[in-house]
Amino acid sequence: MPEAEIPEEMDEFVQPESAPPTVDSPEVPVDHDATKTVSSVLETFTSTKKDAFAELMSHKQPSKKLMKPPRSLAEKAGKVIGGVWRGALGPFIEHPEKYPDQVLRVTEHTVLIKDRYPKATIHLLLLPRSKEHNLLHPHTAMADPAFLKIMRAEAETAAQLAAAELQRLLGRFSEKNRSRNEAIDACVPFDELPPGRDYRKDIRVGTHAHPSMAHVHVHIISRDMRSESLKRVKHYNSFNTPFFIPLEDYPLGEEDERWSTSYQNNNLTGDMVCWRCKKNFGHKFAELKRHLEEEFEAWKRE
């Protein structure tokens, strides 16, 4: 039987100042893929519709079933679990004008905000405004082709903005950016500058398999994982294992193992592997953090 879902750490998300509406106890997810109970076996023997002995002796293997997330997270949005209001992203959608220091871009379809506790040099959250979709589980929401098309377009714009900011912050250190930097120093007109390093390739776009927050949100994050807010094994693994679902991978097929709660729990709690050199650090978090600093210096100089 799969373990109960291990949620993301709540400090991964920006929190508005609004007070939560209610306080509730944590919910324990129900595993609907549990093995057959004794009573159901007895029912098989007493059934008049089938030959019970032939049924039990059959060599046919049951089709693989994967635990599916709830279609809606609306009930979760009104709850406080683990001391955190799970609907805390809602105010940014409803009243983005109230958060000018955190909101970067507002369109007809989305709100783009800075994560208050970023897990990398650049970490943004893209929030859909569609009331029909924004309280669905992301796997369910992204199964809608029209919605997915909108989110991909909006996410790409957000990723380009993130890449531009990454170039502004780190471009002067990059070997690939040297000719561009020299041209800038020589006052070459902007439209004549050489392209330099492609920082868009250093931006990742995707969702988490089991979000803690109720509202759909897409992470726009640089791949360096260098941050003071990176404090736990599952902080790191949530972005560097299949727990992170690239937006380009949606919609997920019915047999995709990334639906599985137990599989994703194992991803969160498994060994930490360096995103750049692939060295395995097990659960030695302090050692990984030191290594990430070294990798950051090498990565920014590429």
Short mmCIF file of C-alpha atoms in Angstrom, two decimals:
data_model
loop_
_atom_site.label_atom_id
_atom_site.label_comp_id
_atom_site.label_asym_id
_atom_site.label_seq_id
_atom_site.Cartn_x
_atom_site.Cartn_y
_atom_site.Cartn_z
CA MET A 1 0.00 0.00 0.00
CA PRO A 2 1.44 3.40 -0.94
CA GLU A 3 2.55 5.68 1.84
CA ALA A 4 0.60 8.81 2.61
CA GLU A 5 1.53 11.71 0.39
CA ILE A 6 4.56 13.68 1.54
CA PRO A 7 3.74 17.31 0.77
CA GLU A 8 6.15 19.94 -0.39
CA GLU A 9 7.60 22.21 2.24
CA MET A 10 5.37 25.21 2.62
CA ASP A 11 8.17 27.77 2.60
CA GLU A 12 8.58 27.02 -1.10
CA PHE A 13 5.76 29.42 -1.76
CA VAL A 14 5.26 33.13 -1.49
CA GLN A 15 2.70 33.93 1.20
CA PRO A 16 0.30 36.88 1.09
CA GLU A 17 -0.51 38.81 4.22
CA SER A 18 -4.18 37.74 4.15
CA ALA A 19 -5.28 35.67 7.13
CA PRO A 20 -6.48 32.12 6.52
CA PRO A 21 -10.24 31.57 6.81
CA THR A 22 -10.26 28.33 8.81
CA VAL A 23 -8.04 25.95 10.77
CA ASP A 24 -8.25 22.21 10.22
CA SER A 25 -6.40 19.04 11.00
CA PRO A 26 -4.16 17.46 8.38
CA GLU A 27 -5.92 15.09 6.05
CA VAL A 28 -4.62 11.58 5.44
CA PRO A 29 -4.99 10.61 1.75
CA VAL A 30 -6.94 7.43 1.13
CA ASP A 31 -5.23 4.77 -0.95
CA HIS A 32 -7.84 3.49 -3.38
CA ASP A 33 -5.38 0.99 -4.85
CA ALA A 34 -5.16 -1.11 -1.67
CA THR A 35 -5.02 -4.88 -2.09
CA LYS A 36 -8.18 -6.97 -1.99
CA THR A 37 -9.63 -7.35 1.52
CA VAL A 38 -10.65 -10.64 3.17
CA SER A 39 -14.32 -9.75 2.75
CA SER A 40 -13.92 -9.24 -0.96
CA VAL A 41 -12.22 -12.64 -1.26
CA LEU A 42 -15.12 -14.30 0.57
CA GLU A 43 -17.51 -12.52 -1.73
CA THR A 44 -15.67 -14.10 -4.67
CA PHE A 45 -16.24 -17.59 -3.23
CA THR A 46 -19.96 -16.95 -2.61
CA SER A 47 -20.64 -15.34 -5.98
CA THR A 48 -23.21 -17.18 -8.11
CA LYS A 49 -22.16 -15.38 -11.27
CA LYS A 50 -18.69 -16.91 -11.63
CA ASP A 51 -16.84 -20.10 -10.91
CA ALA A 52 -14.95 -18.91 -7.79
CA PHE A 53 -12.27 -21.60 -7.97
CA ALA A 54 -11.55 -20.92 -11.64
CA GLU A 55 -11.44 -17.19 -10.94
CA LEU A 56 -8.88 -17.54 -8.14
CA MET A 57 -6.73 -19.98 -10.06
CA SER A 58 -6.63 -17.82 -13.19
CA HIS A 59 -3.15 -16.83 -14.33
CA LYS A 60 -4.36 -13.55 -15.78
CA GLN A 61 -2.54 -10.60 -14.28
CA PRO A 62 -4.59 -7.53 -13.30
CA SER A 63 -3.95 -4.43 -15.37
CA LYS A 64 -1.57 -1.94 -13.79
CA LYS A 65 -3.37 0.81 -11.90
CA LEU A 66 -1.74 3.97 -10.68
CA MET A 67 -3.10 6.18 -7.95
CA LYS A 68 -4.59 9.29 -9.54
CA PRO A 69 -4.68 12.69 -7.85
CA PRO A 70 -8.01 14.27 -6.89
CA ARG A 71 -9.64 16.15 -9.73
CA SER A 72 -10.28 19.19 -7.54
CA LEU A 73 -8.32 20.82 -4.72
CA ALA A 74 -11.08 23.32 -3.91
CA GLU A 75 -11.72 21.87 -0.44
CA LYS A 76 -8.01 22.08 0.35
CA ALA A 77 -7.97 25.81 -0.47
CA GLY A 78 -9.97 26.69 2.63
CA LYS A 79 -7.85 24.76 5.08
CA VAL A 80 -4.83 25.35 7.27
CA ILE A 81 -2.67 22.23 7.41
CA GLY A 82 0.63 22.17 9.20
CA GLY A 83 0.12 25.80 10.18
CA VAL A 84 -0.10 27.03 6.60
CA TRP A 85 -3.12 28.20 4.66
CA ARG A 86 -3.31 26.05 1.55
CA GLY A 87 -5.23 28.69 -0.37
CA ALA A 88 -2.54 31.33 0.09
CA LEU A 89 -1.90 31.72 -3.63
CA GLY A 90 -5.51 32.70 -4.26
CA PRO A 91 -5.19 36.38 -3.29
CA PHE A 92 -2.49 36.91 -5.92
CA ILE A 93 -4.97 35.71 -8.54
CA GLU A 94 -7.94 37.66 -7.23
CA HIS A 95 -6.17 40.90 -6.34
CA PRO A 96 -2.69 41.05 -7.90
CA GLU A 97 -2.69 44.84 -7.55
CA LYS A 98 -2.34 44.44 -3.78
CA TYR A 99 1.09 42.82 -4.11
CA PRO A 100 3.21 45.13 -6.30
CA ASP A 101 6.48 43.94 -4.75
CA GLN A 102 5.80 40.32 -5.65
CA VAL A 103 3.70 40.42 -8.83
CA LEU A 104 5.79 40.75 -12.00
CA ARG A 105 3.23 40.38 -14.76
CA VAL A 106 -0.56 40.17 -15.09
CA THR A 107 -2.35 39.05 -18.25
CA GLU A 108 -5.86 37.99 -19.13
CA HIS A 109 -4.91 34.40 -18.36
CA THR A 110 -2.18 34.39 -15.70
CA VAL A 111 -0.39 36.15 -12.86
CA LEU A 112 3.39 35.83 -12.59
CA ILE A 113 4.89 36.25 -9.11
CA LYS A 114 8.26 35.94 -7.39
CA ASP A 115 8.59 33.05 -4.97
CA ARG A 116 9.35 34.56 -1.59
CA TYR A 117 11.52 31.58 -0.69
CA PRO A 118 13.29 30.84 -4.00
CA LYS A 119 15.11 27.56 -4.42
CA ALA A 120 17.49 28.95 -7.07
CA THR A 121 18.86 32.24 -8.38
CA ILE A 122 15.60 32.75 -10.31
CA HIS A 123 12.36 31.22 -9.04
CA LEU A 124 8.95 32.43 -10.22
CA LEU A 125 5.42 31.03 -10.01
CA LEU A 126 2.93 31.27 -12.86
CA LEU A 127 -0.68 31.21 -11.64
CA PRO A 128 -3.61 30.63 -14.02
CA ARG A 129 -6.62 32.90 -13.49
CA SER A 130 -9.17 30.49 -14.98
CA LYS A 131 -11.66 29.59 -12.24
CA GLU A 132 -12.52 26.49 -14.20
CA HIS A 133 -8.95 25.20 -13.87
CA ASN A 134 -7.02 26.89 -11.06
CA LEU A 135 -8.30 24.63 -8.28
CA LEU A 136 -7.82 21.40 -10.19
CA HIS A 137 -4.86 19.14 -9.61
CA PRO A 138 -2.24 20.18 -12.21
CA HIS A 139 -2.32 16.74 -13.86
CA THR A 140 -6.06 17.15 -14.37
CA ALA A 141 -5.91 20.80 -15.43
CA MET A 142 -3.15 20.16 -17.99
CA ALA A 143 -5.21 17.40 -19.59
CA ASP A 144 -7.37 20.15 -21.12
CA PRO A 145 -5.69 20.88 -24.50
CA ALA A 146 -6.94 24.48 -24.71
CA PHE A 147 -5.79 25.29 -21.18
CA LEU A 148 -2.44 23.59 -21.70
CA LYS A 149 -1.85 25.59 -24.87
CA ILE A 150 -2.45 28.85 -23.00
CA MET A 151 -0.23 27.84 -20.09
CA ARG A 152 2.62 26.81 -22.39
CA ALA A 153 2.50 30.15 -24.20
CA GLU A 154 2.36 32.14 -20.94
CA ALA A 155 5.09 30.00 -19.37
CA GLU A 156 7.38 30.54 -22.34
CA THR A 157 7.01 34.32 -22.01
CA ALA A 158 7.75 34.01 -18.29
CA ALA A 159 10.78 31.82 -19.02
CA GLN A 160 12.13 34.41 -21.46
CA LEU A 161 11.77 37.09 -18.78
CA ALA A 162 13.56 34.81 -16.29
CA ALA A 163 16.35 34.16 -18.81
CA ALA A 164 16.81 37.88 -19.40
CA GLU A 165 17.13 38.46 -15.66
CA LEU A 166 19.59 35.59 -15.34
CA GLN A 167 21.71 37.13 -18.09
CA ARG A 168 21.59 40.50 -16.35
CA LEU A 169 22.75 38.95 -13.08
CA LEU A 170 25.34 36.50 -14.36
CA GLY A 171 26.15 37.38 -17.97
CA ARG A 172 29.36 39.25 -17.17
CA PHE A 173 30.89 36.06 -15.72
CA SER A 174 30.18 33.78 -18.69
CA GLU A 175 32.81 32.70 -21.19
CA LYS A 176 30.07 32.14 -23.80
CA ASN A 177 28.98 35.72 -23.22
CA ARG A 178 32.46 37.25 -23.61
CA SER A 179 32.03 38.59 -27.16
CA ARG A 180 28.68 40.10 -26.25
CA ASN A 181 30.14 41.73 -23.14
CA GLU A 182 33.02 43.18 -25.19
CA ALA A 183 30.55 44.53 -27.75
CA ILE A 184 28.49 46.15 -25.00
CA ASP A 185 31.64 47.76 -23.58
CA ALA A 186 32.41 49.05 -27.08
CA CYS A 187 28.96 50.68 -27.26
CA VAL A 188 27.77 48.52 -30.16
CA PRO A 189 24.06 49.20 -30.83
CA PHE A 190 21.78 46.71 -29.06
CA ASP A 191 20.34 45.26 -32.27
CA GLU A 192 23.86 44.55 -33.51
CA LEU A 193 25.10 42.72 -30.41
CA PRO A 194 26.21 39.09 -30.82
CA PRO A 195 23.77 36.66 -29.20
CA GLY A 196 25.99 35.42 -26.37
CA ARG A 197 24.99 32.62 -24.03
CA ASP A 198 21.48 31.15 -24.35
CA TYR A 199 20.20 31.54 -20.78
CA ARG A 200 16.78 30.20 -21.74
CA LYS A 201 18.36 26.73 -21.67
CA ASP A 202 19.13 27.31 -17.98
CA ILE A 203 15.47 27.92 -17.09
CA ARG A 204 13.22 25.00 -16.18
CA VAL A 205 9.41 25.08 -16.40
CA GLY A 206 7.11 22.60 -14.68
CA THR A 207 4.87 21.57 -11.81
CA HIS A 208 5.24 19.37 -8.75
CA ALA A 209 3.55 15.98 -8.74
CA HIS A 210 1.75 16.52 -5.43
CA PRO A 211 1.44 20.27 -4.76
CA SER A 212 0.89 21.40 -1.20
CA MET A 213 -0.91 24.56 -2.27
CA ALA A 214 -4.42 24.28 -3.63
CA HIS A 215 -4.07 26.56 -6.64
CA VAL A 216 -2.35 25.41 -9.82
CA HIS A 217 1.09 26.96 -10.15
CA VAL A 218 3.89 26.41 -12.63
CA HIS A 219 7.48 26.84 -11.44
CA ILE A 220 9.82 28.94 -13.59
CA ILE A 221 13.22 28.20 -12.04
CA SER A 222 16.90 28.43 -12.97
CA ARG A 223 18.70 25.13 -12.74
CA ASP A 224 21.49 26.14 -10.31
CA MET A 225 19.65 25.30 -7.04
CA ARG A 226 21.76 27.84 -5.16
CA SER A 227 19.68 29.44 -2.43
CA GLU A 228 19.58 30.04 1.31
CA SER A 229 15.99 28.79 1.19
CA LEU A 230 17.14 25.34 0.05
CA LYS A 231 17.13 23.65 3.46
CA ARG A 232 15.93 20.06 3.17
CA VAL A 233 16.39 16.91 1.14
CA LYS A 234 12.90 17.15 -0.32
CA HIS A 235 13.45 20.81 -1.26
CA TYR A 236 16.19 19.61 -3.57
CA ASN A 237 14.58 16.40 -4.76
CA SER A 238 11.29 18.09 -5.59
CA PHE A 239 13.10 19.85 -8.46
CA ASN A 240 15.69 17.23 -9.40
CA THR A 241 13.74 14.00 -9.67
CA PRO A 242 10.63 13.00 -11.65
CA PHE A 243 8.64 14.69 -8.87
CA PHE A 244 9.16 17.78 -11.04
CA ILE A 245 6.97 17.41 -14.14
CA PRO A 246 8.18 19.50 -17.11
CA LEU A 247 5.29 21.39 -18.65
CA GLU A 248 6.29 19.96 -22.03
CA ASP A 249 5.52 16.43 -20.74
CA TYR A 250 1.81 17.14 -20.29
CA PRO A 251 -0.68 15.64 -20.68
CA LEU A 252 0.50 12.55 -18.78
CA GLY A 253 -0.56 9.18 -20.17
CA GLU A 254 -2.77 6.94 -18.05
CA GLU A 255 0.06 4.48 -17.42
CA ASP A 256 2.69 7.13 -16.61
CA GLU A 257 4.27 6.15 -13.28
CA ARG A 258 4.51 9.81 -12.29
CA TRP A 259 0.83 9.61 -11.28
CA SER A 260 1.80 7.22 -8.47
CA THR A 261 1.91 8.63 -4.95
CA SER A 262 4.26 5.94 -3.62
CA TYR A 263 6.64 6.43 -6.55
CA GLN A 264 6.73 10.18 -5.98
CA ASN A 265 7.15 9.79 -2.21
CA ASN A 266 10.24 7.72 -2.95
CA ASN A 267 11.54 10.44 -5.27
CA LEU A 268 11.18 13.06 -2.55
CA THR A 269 12.96 11.03 0.11
CA GLY A 270 15.57 9.29 -2.06
CA ASP A 271 19.23 10.11 -2.59
CA MET A 272 20.22 13.59 -3.75
CA VAL A 273 22.10 13.61 -7.04
CA CYS A 274 23.93 16.72 -8.27
CA TRP A 275 22.04 18.23 -11.20
CA ARG A 276 25.30 19.09 -12.99
CA CYS A 277 27.89 16.36 -12.38
CA LYS A 278 25.47 13.58 -11.27
CA LYS A 279 27.43 12.76 -8.11
CA ASN A 280 25.28 10.96 -5.54
CA PHE A 281 25.26 12.61 -2.10
CA GLY A 282 22.78 10.29 -0.42
CA HIS A 283 21.20 12.32 2.38
CA LYS A 284 24.34 14.35 3.16
CA PHE A 285 22.64 17.67 2.73
CA ALA A 286 25.39 19.91 4.10
CA GLU A 287 27.89 18.25 1.78
CA LEU A 288 25.55 18.75 -1.17
CA LYS A 289 25.10 22.44 -0.30
CA ARG A 290 28.87 23.01 -0.33
CA HIS A 291 29.12 21.16 -3.62
CA LEU A 292 26.30 23.25 -5.15
CA GLU A 293 28.29 26.40 -4.40
CA GLU A 294 31.24 24.99 -6.34
CA GLU A 295 29.01 23.93 -9.21
CA PHE A 296 27.37 27.36 -9.26
CA GLU A 297 30.72 29.08 -9.76
CA ALA A 298 31.64 26.72 -12.60
CA TRP A 299 28.17 26.93 -14.19
CA LYS A 300 28.01 30.73 -14.22
CA ARG A 301 31.43 30.86 -15.94
CA GLU A 302 30.50 28.50 -18.77
#
